[in-house]
mmCIF file of C-alpha atoms and ligand atoms in Angstrom:
data_model
loop_
_atom_site.group_PDB
_atom_site.id
_atom_site.type_symbol
_atom_site.label_atom_id
_atom_site.label_comp_id
_atom_site.label_asym_id
_atom_site.label_seq_id
_atom_site.Cartn_x
_atom_site.Cartn_y
_atom_site.Cartn_z
ATOM 1 C CA UNK A 1 -78.072 33.981 -28.711
ATOM 2 C CA UNK A 2 -74.839 33.110 -30.499
ATOM 3 C CA UNK A 3 -73.876 35.317 -33.424
ATOM 4 C CA UNK A 4 -71.053 35.057 -35.956
ATOM 5 C CA UNK A 5 -70.013 38.463 -37.233
ATOM 6 C CA UNK A 6 -67.932 38.028 -40.341
ATOM 7 C CA UNK A 7 -65.491 40.873 -41.055
ATOM 8 C CA UNK A 8 -65.688 41.818 -37.379
ATOM 9 C CA UNK A 9 -62.144 43.213 -37.316
ATOM 10 C CA UNK A 10 -63.007 45.904 -39.883
ATOM 11 C CA UNK A 11 -64.643 49.271 -39.391
ATOM 12 C CA UNK A 12 -68.338 48.578 -39.038
ATOM 13 C CA UNK A 13 -68.031 44.963 -37.901
ATOM 14 C CA UNK A 14 -65.869 45.979 -34.937
ATOM 15 C CA UNK A 15 -68.242 48.824 -34.034
ATOM 16 C CA UNK A 16 -71.154 46.376 -34.110
ATOM 17 C CA UNK A 17 -69.364 43.795 -31.963
ATOM 18 C CA UNK A 18 -68.524 46.427 -29.307
ATOM 19 C CA UNK A 19 -72.129 47.698 -29.420
ATOM 20 C CA UNK A 20 -73.520 44.139 -29.110
ATOM 21 C CA UNK A 21 -71.252 43.169 -26.196
ATOM 22 C CA UNK A 22 -72.156 46.334 -24.330
ATOM 23 C CA UNK A 23 -75.911 46.261 -24.888
ATOM 24 C CA UNK A 24 -76.578 42.493 -24.951
ATOM 25 C CA UNK A 25 -74.600 40.745 -22.160
ATOM 26 C CA UNK A 26 -76.573 37.551 -22.918
ATOM 27 C CA UNK A 27 -75.200 37.315 -26.485
ATOM 28 C CA UNK A 28 -72.111 35.364 -27.487
ATOM 29 C CA UNK A 29 -70.276 36.978 -30.355
ATOM 30 C CA UNK A 30 -67.763 35.272 -32.635
ATOM 31 C CA UNK A 31 -65.644 37.465 -34.869
ATOM 32 C CA UNK A 32 -64.759 35.523 -38.047
ATOM 33 C CA UNK A 33 -62.248 37.542 -40.053
ATOM 34 C CA UNK A 34 -59.505 36.891 -42.614
ATOM 35 C CA UNK A 35 -57.543 39.928 -41.400
ATOM 36 C CA UNK A 36 -56.918 41.541 -44.747
ATOM 37 C CA UNK A 37 -55.249 44.960 -44.799
ATOM 38 C CA UNK A 38 -58.592 46.347 -43.559
ATOM 39 C CA UNK A 39 -58.979 44.000 -40.581
ATOM 40 C CA UNK A 40 -57.343 45.364 -37.455
ATOM 41 C CA UNK A 41 -57.366 43.331 -34.174
ATOM 42 C CA UNK A 42 -56.643 46.575 -32.300
ATOM 43 C CA UNK A 43 -60.218 47.656 -33.046
ATOM 44 C CA UNK A 44 -61.330 44.984 -30.542
ATOM 45 C CA UNK A 45 -58.683 45.215 -27.850
ATOM 46 C CA UNK A 46 -61.348 46.144 -25.241
ATOM 47 C CA UNK A 47 -63.377 43.027 -26.167
ATOM 48 C CA UNK A 48 -60.553 40.522 -25.907
ATOM 49 C CA UNK A 49 -61.053 39.841 -22.192
ATOM 50 C CA UNK A 50 -64.817 39.536 -22.500
ATOM 51 C CA UNK A 51 -65.905 35.868 -22.000
ATOM 52 C CA UNK A 52 -68.730 36.460 -24.507
ATOM 53 C CA UNK A 53 -66.272 37.296 -27.285
ATOM 54 C CA UNK A 54 -64.194 34.953 -29.446
ATOM 55 C CA UNK A 55 -61.987 35.573 -32.507
ATOM 56 C CA UNK A 56 -61.616 33.025 -35.311
ATOM 57 C CA UNK A 57 -59.280 33.724 -38.196
ATOM 58 C CA UNK A 58 -60.892 32.516 -41.419
ATOM 59 C CA UNK A 59 -61.860 33.298 -44.989
ATOM 60 C CA UNK A 60 -65.583 33.500 -45.920
ATOM 61 C CA UNK A 61 -64.670 32.196 -49.408
ATOM 62 C CA UNK A 62 -63.214 28.934 -47.972
ATOM 63 C CA UNK A 63 -65.892 26.362 -47.215
ATOM 64 C CA UNK A 64 -63.620 24.505 -44.732
ATOM 65 C CA UNK A 65 -63.029 27.654 -42.654
ATOM 66 C CA UNK A 66 -66.674 28.601 -42.686
ATOM 67 C CA UNK A 67 -67.970 25.090 -41.867
ATOM 68 C CA UNK A 68 -65.552 24.733 -38.976
ATOM 69 C CA UNK A 69 -66.805 27.960 -37.407
ATOM 70 C CA UNK A 70 -70.491 27.300 -38.025
ATOM 71 C CA UNK A 71 -70.111 23.655 -36.937
ATOM 72 C CA UNK A 72 -69.458 24.907 -33.396
ATOM 73 C CA UNK A 73 -73.101 26.026 -33.369
ATOM 74 C CA UNK A 74 -74.619 29.420 -34.142
ATOM 75 C CA UNK A 75 -78.051 31.082 -34.298
ATOM 76 C CA UNK A 76 -77.304 34.062 -36.516
ATOM 77 C CA UNK A 77 -74.678 35.152 -39.033
ATOM 78 C CA UNK A 78 -74.195 38.824 -39.902
ATOM 79 C CA UNK A 79 -72.007 39.157 -42.960
ATOM 80 C CA UNK A 80 -69.946 42.359 -42.756
ATOM 81 C CA UNK A 81 -66.919 40.768 -44.475
ATOM 82 C CA UNK A 82 -66.103 42.280 -47.852
ATOM 83 C CA UNK A 83 -63.591 44.121 -49.927
ATOM 84 C CA UNK A 84 -65.032 47.604 -49.623
ATOM 85 C CA UNK A 85 -63.006 50.354 -51.251
ATOM 86 C CA UNK A 86 -64.234 51.521 -54.685
ATOM 87 C CA UNK A 87 -60.815 52.894 -55.787
ATOM 88 C CA UNK A 88 -59.136 49.556 -55.004
ATOM 89 C CA UNK A 89 -61.874 47.727 -56.962
ATOM 90 C CA UNK A 90 -61.108 49.878 -59.988
ATOM 91 C CA UNK A 91 -57.401 48.994 -59.826
ATOM 92 C CA UNK A 92 -57.778 45.301 -58.966
ATOM 93 C CA UNK A 93 -61.276 43.809 -58.954
ATOM 94 C CA UNK A 94 -60.358 40.139 -58.405
ATOM 95 C CA UNK A 95 -60.390 40.114 -54.584
ATOM 96 C CA UNK A 96 -63.816 41.817 -54.669
ATOM 97 C CA UNK A 97 -65.317 39.096 -56.816
ATOM 98 C CA UNK A 98 -63.739 36.389 -54.681
ATOM 99 C CA UNK A 99 -64.879 37.726 -51.283
ATOM 100 C CA UNK A 100 -68.085 39.654 -52.074
ATOM 101 C CA UNK A 101 -69.550 37.097 -54.532
ATOM 102 C CA UNK A 102 -67.870 33.740 -53.827
ATOM 103 C CA UNK A 103 -67.633 34.470 -50.111
ATOM 104 C CA UNK A 104 -71.362 35.224 -49.875
ATOM 105 C CA UNK A 105 -72.115 32.023 -51.836
ATOM 106 C CA UNK A 106 -69.957 30.020 -49.459
ATOM 107 C CA UNK A 107 -71.720 31.450 -46.408
ATOM 108 C CA UNK A 108 -75.175 30.804 -47.939
ATOM 109 C CA UNK A 109 -74.244 27.186 -48.675
ATOM 110 C CA UNK A 110 -73.164 26.747 -45.072
ATOM 111 C CA UNK A 111 -76.389 28.382 -43.795
ATOM 112 C CA UNK A 112 -78.299 25.809 -45.869
ATOM 113 C CA UNK A 113 -76.151 22.848 -44.740
ATOM 114 C CA UNK A 114 -76.195 23.689 -41.026
ATOM 115 C CA UNK A 115 -79.742 25.094 -40.975
ATOM 116 C CA UNK A 116 -78.670 28.420 -39.418
ATOM 117 C CA UNK A 117 -81.778 30.270 -38.169
ATOM 118 C CA UNK A 118 -80.959 33.774 -39.476
ATOM 119 C CA UNK A 119 -78.518 35.363 -41.973
ATOM 120 C CA UNK A 120 -78.122 39.095 -42.441
ATOM 121 C CA UNK A 121 -76.262 40.472 -45.431
ATOM 122 C CA UNK A 122 -74.734 43.875 -44.849
ATOM 123 C CA UNK A 123 -74.781 45.624 -48.184
ATOM 124 C CA UNK A 124 -74.689 49.037 -49.760
ATOM 125 C CA UNK A 125 -76.804 51.617 -51.585
ATOM 126 C CA UNK A 126 -74.139 51.525 -54.322
ATOM 127 C CA UNK A 127 -75.771 48.436 -55.889
ATOM 128 C CA UNK A 128 -78.623 50.674 -57.105
ATOM 129 C CA UNK A 129 -76.238 52.961 -59.025
ATOM 130 C CA UNK A 130 -76.660 56.744 -59.193
ATOM 131 C CA UNK A 131 -79.916 58.707 -58.923
ATOM 132 C CA UNK A 132 -80.240 62.372 -59.959
ATOM 133 C CA UNK A 133 -83.533 63.107 -58.172
ATOM 134 C CA UNK A 134 -85.745 61.134 -55.844
ATOM 135 C CA UNK A 135 -84.823 58.057 -53.831
ATOM 136 C CA UNK A 136 -84.153 54.339 -54.306
ATOM 137 C CA UNK A 137 -86.525 52.007 -52.491
ATOM 138 C CA UNK A 138 -86.045 48.291 -51.902
ATOM 139 C CA UNK A 139 -87.692 47.401 -55.254
ATOM 140 C CA UNK A 140 -85.322 49.610 -57.329
ATOM 141 C CA UNK A 141 -83.278 47.593 -59.840
ATOM 142 C CA UNK A 142 -79.552 47.029 -59.365
ATOM 143 C CA UNK A 143 -77.419 49.133 -61.726
ATOM 144 C CA UNK A 144 -73.959 49.058 -60.176
ATOM 145 C CA UNK A 145 -71.242 51.332 -61.600
ATOM 146 C CA UNK A 146 -68.002 50.091 -59.997
ATOM 147 C CA UNK A 147 -66.504 46.603 -59.678
ATOM 148 C CA UNK A 148 -67.088 46.949 -55.910
ATOM 149 C CA UNK A 149 -70.795 47.753 -56.357
ATOM 150 C CA UNK A 150 -71.162 44.991 -58.983
ATOM 151 C CA UNK A 151 -69.641 42.358 -56.668
ATOM 152 C CA UNK A 152 -71.813 43.444 -53.768
ATOM 153 C CA UNK A 153 -74.825 43.250 -56.119
ATOM 154 C CA UNK A 154 -73.752 39.728 -57.098
ATOM 155 C CA UNK A 155 -73.689 38.648 -53.428
ATOM 156 C CA UNK A 156 -77.060 40.328 -52.814
ATOM 157 C CA UNK A 157 -78.656 38.609 -55.804
ATOM 158 C CA UNK A 158 -77.464 35.272 -54.433
ATOM 159 C CA UNK A 159 -79.059 36.082 -51.068
ATOM 160 C CA UNK A 160 -82.410 36.832 -52.681
ATOM 161 C CA UNK A 161 -82.121 33.702 -54.866
ATOM 162 C CA UNK A 162 -81.313 31.486 -51.847
ATOM 163 C CA UNK A 163 -84.364 32.821 -50.060
ATOM 164 C CA UNK A 164 -86.640 32.170 -53.077
ATOM 165 C CA UNK A 165 -85.223 28.822 -54.118
ATOM 166 C CA UNK A 166 -84.243 27.236 -50.774
ATOM 167 C CA UNK A 167 -86.387 29.305 -48.404
ATOM 168 C CA UNK A 168 -83.270 30.314 -46.464
ATOM 169 C CA UNK A 169 -83.826 32.847 -43.630
ATOM 170 C CA UNK A 170 -81.964 35.634 -45.343
ATOM 171 C CA UNK A 171 -82.366 39.437 -44.800
ATOM 172 C CA UNK A 172 -80.485 41.918 -47.016
ATOM 173 C CA UNK A 173 -79.696 45.494 -45.937
ATOM 174 C CA UNK A 174 -78.610 48.313 -48.225
ATOM 175 C CA UNK A 175 -76.971 51.095 -46.266
ATOM 176 C CA UNK A 176 -75.785 54.569 -47.147
ATOM 177 C CA UNK A 177 -72.160 55.607 -46.376
ATOM 178 C CA UNK A 178 -70.946 54.913 -42.807
ATOM 179 C CA UNK A 179 -68.685 57.223 -40.827
ATOM 180 C CA UNK A 180 -67.335 57.219 -37.279
ATOM 181 C CA UNK A 181 -64.467 55.797 -35.165
ATOM 182 C CA UNK A 182 -62.119 53.096 -36.548
ATOM 183 C CA UNK A 183 -62.769 53.700 -40.266
ATOM 184 C CA UNK A 184 -59.719 52.795 -42.320
ATOM 185 C CA UNK A 185 -58.050 56.014 -43.478
ATOM 186 C CA UNK A 186 -58.510 55.381 -47.198
ATOM 187 C CA UNK A 187 -62.190 56.446 -47.225
ATOM 188 C CA UNK A 188 -63.127 60.108 -47.695
ATOM 189 C CA UNK A 189 -63.824 61.230 -44.088
ATOM 190 C CA UNK A 190 -60.947 59.515 -42.200
ATOM 191 C CA UNK A 191 -58.486 60.157 -45.060
ATOM 192 C CA UNK A 192 -59.254 63.875 -45.048
ATOM 193 C CA UNK A 193 -59.199 64.239 -41.230
ATOM 194 C CA UNK A 194 -55.913 62.347 -40.810
ATOM 195 C CA UNK A 195 -54.202 64.069 -43.787
ATOM 196 C CA UNK A 196 -55.123 67.471 -42.297
ATOM 197 C CA UNK A 197 -53.912 66.394 -38.806
ATOM 198 C CA UNK A 198 -50.592 65.629 -40.532
ATOM 199 C CA UNK A 199 -50.665 68.962 -42.382
ATOM 200 C CA UNK A 200 -51.061 67.170 -45.746
ATOM 201 C CA UNK A 201 -53.327 68.244 -48.617
ATOM 202 C CA UNK A 202 -56.672 66.545 -49.269
ATOM 203 C CA UNK A 203 -57.556 65.169 -52.770
ATOM 204 C CA UNK A 204 -61.076 66.103 -53.857
ATOM 205 C CA UNK A 205 -62.140 64.125 -56.943
ATOM 206 C CA UNK A 206 -63.472 66.206 -59.831
ATOM 207 C CA UNK A 207 -65.397 69.260 -58.593
ATOM 208 C CA UNK A 208 -66.512 67.561 -55.350
ATOM 209 C CA UNK A 209 -70.162 67.988 -56.285
ATOM 210 C CA UNK A 210 -71.096 64.320 -55.857
ATOM 211 C CA UNK A 211 -73.668 63.623 -53.128
ATOM 212 C CA UNK A 212 -73.500 60.876 -50.513
ATOM 213 C CA UNK A 213 -75.951 60.114 -47.694
ATOM 214 C CA UNK A 214 -74.203 59.512 -44.296
ATOM 215 C CA UNK A 215 -74.968 57.403 -41.261
ATOM 216 C CA UNK A 216 -72.988 57.447 -37.985
ATOM 217 C CA UNK A 217 -71.734 54.034 -36.752
ATOM 218 C CA UNK A 218 -74.000 53.868 -33.678
ATOM 219 C CA UNK A 219 -77.134 54.556 -35.685
ATOM 220 C CA UNK A 220 -76.226 51.762 -38.097
ATOM 221 C CA UNK A 221 -75.638 49.351 -35.187
ATOM 222 C CA UNK A 222 -79.081 50.244 -33.841
ATOM 223 C CA UNK A 223 -80.615 49.525 -37.261
ATOM 224 C CA UNK A 224 -79.028 46.083 -37.403
ATOM 225 C CA UNK A 225 -80.123 45.403 -33.829
ATOM 226 C CA UNK A 226 -83.714 46.260 -34.856
ATOM 227 C CA UNK A 227 -83.526 44.093 -37.970
ATOM 228 C CA UNK A 228 -82.143 41.156 -35.914
ATOM 229 C CA UNK A 229 -85.235 41.415 -33.675
ATOM 230 C CA UNK A 230 -87.895 42.162 -36.228
ATOM 231 C CA UNK A 231 -86.628 41.150 -39.694
ATOM 232 C CA UNK A 232 -88.274 38.186 -41.427
ATOM 233 C CA UNK A 233 -86.833 35.752 -43.978
ATOM 234 C CA UNK A 234 -86.732 37.398 -47.409
ATOM 235 C CA UNK A 235 -86.905 40.970 -46.070
ATOM 236 C CA UNK A 236 -84.850 43.726 -47.647
ATOM 237 C CA UNK A 237 -84.203 47.021 -45.834
ATOM 238 C CA UNK A 238 -82.639 50.267 -46.928
ATOM 239 C CA UNK A 239 -80.736 51.994 -44.085
ATOM 240 C CA UNK A 240 -80.313 55.758 -44.437
ATOM 241 C CA UNK A 241 -80.714 59.058 -42.617
ATOM 242 C CA UNK A 242 -81.674 61.621 -45.215
ATOM 243 C CA UNK A 243 -78.421 63.422 -44.296
ATOM 244 C CA UNK A 244 -77.200 64.120 -47.851
ATOM 245 C CA UNK A 245 -74.049 66.117 -48.380
ATOM 246 C CA UNK A 246 -71.911 67.067 -51.389
ATOM 247 C CA UNK A 247 -68.309 65.903 -50.959
ATOM 248 C CA UNK A 248 -67.189 69.541 -50.984
ATOM 249 C CA UNK A 249 -69.527 70.330 -48.083
ATOM 250 C CA UNK A 250 -68.006 67.425 -46.123
ATOM 251 C CA UNK A 251 -64.562 68.742 -46.976
ATOM 252 C CA UNK A 252 -65.321 72.331 -45.945
ATOM 253 C CA UNK A 253 -66.885 71.182 -42.658
ATOM 254 C CA UNK A 254 -63.738 69.223 -41.711
ATOM 255 C CA UNK A 255 -61.492 72.138 -42.687
ATOM 256 C CA UNK A 256 -63.543 74.559 -40.573
ATOM 257 C CA UNK A 257 -63.608 72.216 -37.544
ATOM 258 C CA UNK A 258 -59.791 71.956 -37.761
ATOM 259 C CA UNK A 259 -59.355 75.728 -38.216
ATOM 260 C CA UNK A 260 -57.915 75.342 -41.734
ATOM 261 C CA UNK A 261 -58.753 77.003 -45.015
ATOM 262 C CA UNK A 262 -59.448 75.802 -48.587
ATOM 263 C CA UNK A 263 -55.816 76.129 -49.632
ATOM 264 C CA UNK A 264 -55.413 72.558 -48.216
ATOM 265 C CA UNK A 265 -57.686 71.213 -51.007
ATOM 266 C CA UNK A 266 -56.118 69.657 -54.066
ATOM 267 C CA UNK A 267 -58.658 69.109 -56.884
ATOM 268 C CA UNK A 268 -57.580 65.871 -58.632
ATOM 269 C CA UNK A 269 -58.835 63.787 -61.552
ATOM 270 C CA UNK A 270 -62.288 62.341 -61.096
ATOM 271 C CA UNK A 271 -62.853 58.675 -60.221
ATOM 272 C CA UNK A 272 -63.775 56.681 -63.341
ATOM 273 C CA UNK A 273 -67.500 55.764 -63.360
ATOM 274 C CA UNK A 274 -68.060 58.070 -60.370
ATOM 275 C CA UNK A 275 -71.686 57.932 -59.168
ATOM 276 C CA UNK A 276 -73.169 61.452 -58.826
ATOM 277 C CA UNK A 277 -75.671 60.788 -56.038
ATOM 278 C CA UNK A 278 -76.920 58.078 -53.738
ATOM 279 C CA UNK A 279 -80.179 58.545 -51.792
ATOM 280 C CA UNK A 280 -82.455 56.029 -50.065
ATOM 281 C CA UNK A 281 -86.106 55.793 -49.119
ATOM 282 C CA UNK A 282 -86.079 54.125 -45.674
ATOM 283 C CA UNK A 283 -89.798 54.050 -44.860
ATOM 284 C CA UNK A 284 -89.743 50.267 -44.465
ATOM 285 C CA UNK A 285 -87.114 50.362 -41.736
ATOM 286 C CA UNK A 286 -88.731 53.327 -40.047
ATOM 287 C CA UNK A 287 -92.035 51.404 -39.955
ATOM 288 C CA UNK A 288 -90.245 48.927 -37.570
ATOM 289 C CA UNK A 289 -89.667 51.823 -35.158
ATOM 290 C CA UNK A 290 -86.090 52.806 -36.080
ATOM 291 C CA UNK A 291 -84.933 56.330 -36.764
ATOM 292 C CA UNK A 292 -81.450 57.922 -36.676
ATOM 293 C CA UNK A 293 -80.584 59.684 -33.429
ATOM 294 C CA UNK A 294 -77.507 61.786 -34.328
ATOM 295 C CA UNK A 295 -77.325 64.893 -36.507
ATOM 296 C CA UNK A 296 -74.621 64.849 -39.168
ATOM 297 C CA UNK A 297 -72.841 67.774 -37.471
ATOM 298 C CA UNK A 298 -72.770 66.013 -34.076
ATOM 299 C CA UNK A 299 -71.638 62.730 -35.701
ATOM 300 C CA UNK A 300 -68.862 64.554 -37.587
ATOM 301 C CA UNK A 301 -67.647 66.337 -34.462
ATOM 302 C CA UNK A 302 -67.485 63.056 -32.577
ATOM 303 C CA UNK A 303 -65.611 61.469 -35.486
ATOM 304 C CA UNK A 304 -63.089 64.296 -35.821
ATOM 305 C CA UNK A 305 -62.454 64.181 -32.039
ATOM 306 C CA UNK A 306 -61.933 60.422 -32.157
ATOM 307 C CA UNK A 307 -59.209 60.762 -34.834
ATOM 308 C CA UNK A 308 -57.615 63.599 -32.869
ATOM 309 C CA UNK A 309 -57.546 61.474 -29.715
ATOM 310 C CA UNK A 310 -56.438 58.204 -31.369
ATOM 311 C CA UNK A 311 -53.466 59.275 -33.445
ATOM 312 C CA UNK A 312 -51.542 56.130 -32.608
ATOM 313 C CA UNK A 313 -54.301 53.943 -34.141
ATOM 314 C CA UNK A 314 -54.230 55.669 -37.555
ATOM 315 C CA UNK A 315 -50.525 56.529 -37.597
ATOM 316 C CA UNK A 316 -49.701 52.792 -37.271
ATOM 317 C CA UNK A 317 -51.940 52.097 -40.250
ATOM 318 C CA UNK A 318 -50.586 54.866 -42.359
ATOM 319 C CA UNK A 319 -46.989 53.841 -41.610
ATOM 320 C CA UNK A 320 -47.667 50.104 -42.286
ATOM 321 C CA UNK A 321 -46.571 49.259 -38.726
ATOM 322 C CA UNK A 322 -49.774 47.556 -37.690
ATOM 323 C CA UNK A 323 -49.514 45.004 -40.546
ATOM 324 C CA UNK A 324 -46.348 43.723 -38.888
ATOM 325 C CA UNK A 325 -48.101 43.700 -35.510
ATOM 326 C CA UNK A 326 -50.989 41.524 -36.568
ATOM 327 C CA UNK A 327 -48.850 39.197 -38.678
ATOM 328 C CA UNK A 328 -46.916 38.368 -35.464
ATOM 329 C CA UNK A 329 -49.937 38.205 -33.146
ATOM 330 C CA UNK A 330 -52.239 36.176 -35.347
ATOM 331 C CA UNK A 331 -49.806 34.058 -37.405
ATOM 332 C CA UNK A 332 -50.850 30.720 -36.012
ATOM 333 C CA UNK A 333 -54.517 31.347 -35.232
HETATM 334 P P1 LIG B 1 -63.827 47.257 -43.899
HETATM 335 O O1 LIG B 1 -63.150 47.274 -45.221
HETATM 336 O O2 LIG B 1 -63.460 48.252 -42.870
HETATM 337 O O3 LIG B 1 -63.657 45.809 -43.230
HETATM 338 C C1 LIG B 1 -63.889 44.645 -43.946
HETATM 339 C C2 LIG B 1 -63.508 43.472 -43.003
HETATM 340 O O4 LIG B 1 -63.740 42.244 -43.698
HETATM 341 C C3 LIG B 1 -62.038 43.470 -42.643
HETATM 342 O O5 LIG B 1 -61.895 43.187 -41.243
HETATM 343 C C4 LIG B 1 -61.444 42.337 -43.444
HETATM 344 O O6 LIG B 1 -60.322 41.705 -42.847
HETATM 345 C C5 LIG B 1 -62.617 41.412 -43.560
HETATM 346 N N1 LIG B 1 -62.558 40.485 -44.732
HETATM 347 C C6 LIG B 1 -62.286 40.853 -46.018
HETATM 348 N N2 LIG B 1 -62.290 39.751 -46.790
HETATM 349 C C7 LIG B 1 -62.621 38.701 -46.001
HETATM 350 C C8 LIG B 1 -62.778 37.301 -46.209
HETATM 351 N N3 LIG B 1 -62.625 36.787 -47.432
HETATM 352 N N4 LIG B 1 -63.119 36.532 -45.172
HETATM 353 C C9 LIG B 1 -63.250 37.023 -43.919
HETATM 354 N N5 LIG B 1 -63.080 38.363 -43.661
HETATM 355 C C10 LIG B 1 -62.761 39.180 -44.705
HETATM 356 O O7 LIG B 1 -65.405 47.319 -44.218
HETATM 357 P P2 LIG B 1 -66.575 48.310 -43.683
HETATM 358 O O8 LIG B 1 -66.372 49.637 -44.337
HETATM 359 O O9 LIG B 1 -66.694 48.178 -42.247
HETATM 360 O O10 LIG B 1 -67.847 47.617 -44.390
HETATM 361 C C11 LIG B 1 -68.472 46.510 -43.788
HETATM 362 C C12 LIG B 1 -69.599 46.013 -44.663
HETATM 363 O O11 LIG B 1 -70.535 47.073 -44.870
HETATM 364 C C13 LIG B 1 -69.150 45.606 -46.074
HETATM 365 O O12 LIG B 1 -69.904 44.463 -46.466
HETATM 366 C C14 LIG B 1 -69.529 46.773 -46.937
HETATM 367 O O13 LIG B 1 -69.809 46.411 -48.267
HETATM 368 C C15 LIG B 1 -70.752 47.319 -46.236
HETATM 369 N N6 LIG B 1 -71.026 48.748 -46.395
HETATM 370 C C16 LIG B 1 -70.042 49.610 -46.115
HETATM 371 C C17 LIG B 1 -70.322 50.991 -46.206
HETATM 372 C C18 LIG B 1 -69.284 52.022 -45.864
HETATM 373 O O14 LIG B 1 -69.570 53.233 -45.985
HETATM 374 N N7 LIG B 1 -68.081 51.655 -45.434
HETATM 375 C C19 LIG B 1 -71.613 51.432 -46.565
HETATM 376 C C20 LIG B 1 -72.632 50.453 -46.832
HETATM 377 C C21 LIG B 1 -72.300 49.125 -46.744
HETATM 378 P P1 LIG B 2 -65.480 56.827 -50.305
HETATM 379 O O1 LIG B 2 -65.255 57.192 -48.912
HETATM 380 O O2 LIG B 2 -64.438 56.099 -51.052
HETATM 381 O O3 LIG B 2 -66.870 56.038 -50.357
HETATM 382 P P2 LIG B 2 -67.832 55.572 -51.607
HETATM 383 O O4 LIG B 2 -67.035 55.726 -52.847
HETATM 384 O O5 LIG B 2 -68.074 54.131 -51.258
HETATM 385 O O6 LIG B 2 -69.025 56.461 -51.545
HETATM 386 O O7 LIG B 2 -65.824 58.165 -51.145
HETATM 387 C C1 LIG B 2 -66.908 59.014 -50.767
HETATM 388 C C2 LIG B 2 -66.938 60.123 -51.801
HETATM 389 O O8 LIG B 2 -65.772 60.913 -51.730
HETATM 390 C C3 LIG B 2 -67.003 59.611 -53.232
HETATM 391 O O9 LIG B 2 -67.856 60.447 -53.996
HETATM 392 C C4 LIG B 2 -65.545 59.742 -53.725
HETATM 393 C C5 LIG B 2 -65.047 60.960 -52.928
HETATM 394 N N1 LIG B 2 -63.615 60.934 -52.588
HETATM 395 C C6 LIG B 2 -62.804 62.059 -52.902
HETATM 396 O O10 LIG B 2 -63.262 63.060 -53.465
HETATM 397 N N2 LIG B 2 -61.479 61.962 -52.574
HETATM 398 C C7 LIG B 2 -60.927 60.888 -51.948
HETATM 399 O O11 LIG B 2 -59.712 60.862 -51.696
HETATM 400 C C8 LIG B 2 -61.774 59.784 -51.633
HETATM 401 C C9 LIG B 2 -61.199 58.539 -50.982
HETATM 402 C C10 LIG B 2 -63.111 59.865 -51.965
#
């Protein structure tokens, strides 16, 4: 099987590529990535010598880039590529609309033109908005709060429409928050771990009482692997673990693991439009035979250890040094 993973140089895309190359030696995997600030070729250093792996620099919102890659032949596209950080979307939404909406449209048009057999859209629980009690299921309406969530919802609506109108083989997934190795240190967990490792304070928004549901990278990879095998055109799957935590609980866990106290917390102004709680009903995915394998505590310990052992990776990012590295390495590709 030949798969194009878009956004494969980012956090989850690179974790999935490494998982796929390790567990499926008969798959060929193409990483199609624009290398924005979030795309880091170093995430895939270990894959570079693998004959089943290829990197193509390209933009999902540019039809010529997409058609050139798909024209080489492909069975499945998994679309991880997106602008992903809520705070950036509040400051500057344009790139989100371009990549998350126009980019998804461009990919869907190419799937139609080249008759690609399977397209999987990696999306988020944030499209459903906030829920005080109970759980969102796959029929819950979209009520996005941030420009990020709204642009992901736009892309997801297009996926559903292209299935209904053109019968395209599209599957949409809505996942809870990911955490694990290689997450860009602007998101809550890697930002807090790396700040504390540098003896810097950690900014908790508002009172820190918002609730997020968390999934470790490997469990998400296993969910996508299952959906690749068993998903059918038009399917929609929530991906979650039931591991719900208030942000302040996450914060205190990291502090305790690093032997630090709450004086390192700085309570700062709340995020505008901040969703109070995300929570998913995942019965549909579980009925395929998937369930998460890692406890939140175990996943967090592995994550904290990874950041302790890979200081060079995140220090380059925080200092801006890696931007220079990839500009040189990938200028003409
Ligand atoms: P990330 O920000 O770490 O990486 C995004 C990748 O996409 C980068 O490599 C970037 O270079 C690439 N990219 C951006 N614009 C592109 C374009 N126009 N063309 C080609 N490549 C482009 O993202 P992530 O956190 O790994 O998230 C991956 C996917 O999962 C996204 O679609 C996101 O919406 C979704 N998701 C993320 C989470 C989470 O907690 N991070 C939760 C649920 C769903
Ligand atoms: P984040 O990692 O940005 O993911 P998302 O907004 O997609 O859920 O944020 C997770 C939660 O942590 C969210 O409720 C906002 C909060 N948060 C902070 O309190 N401080 C921070 O510095 C960041 C980045 C997030």
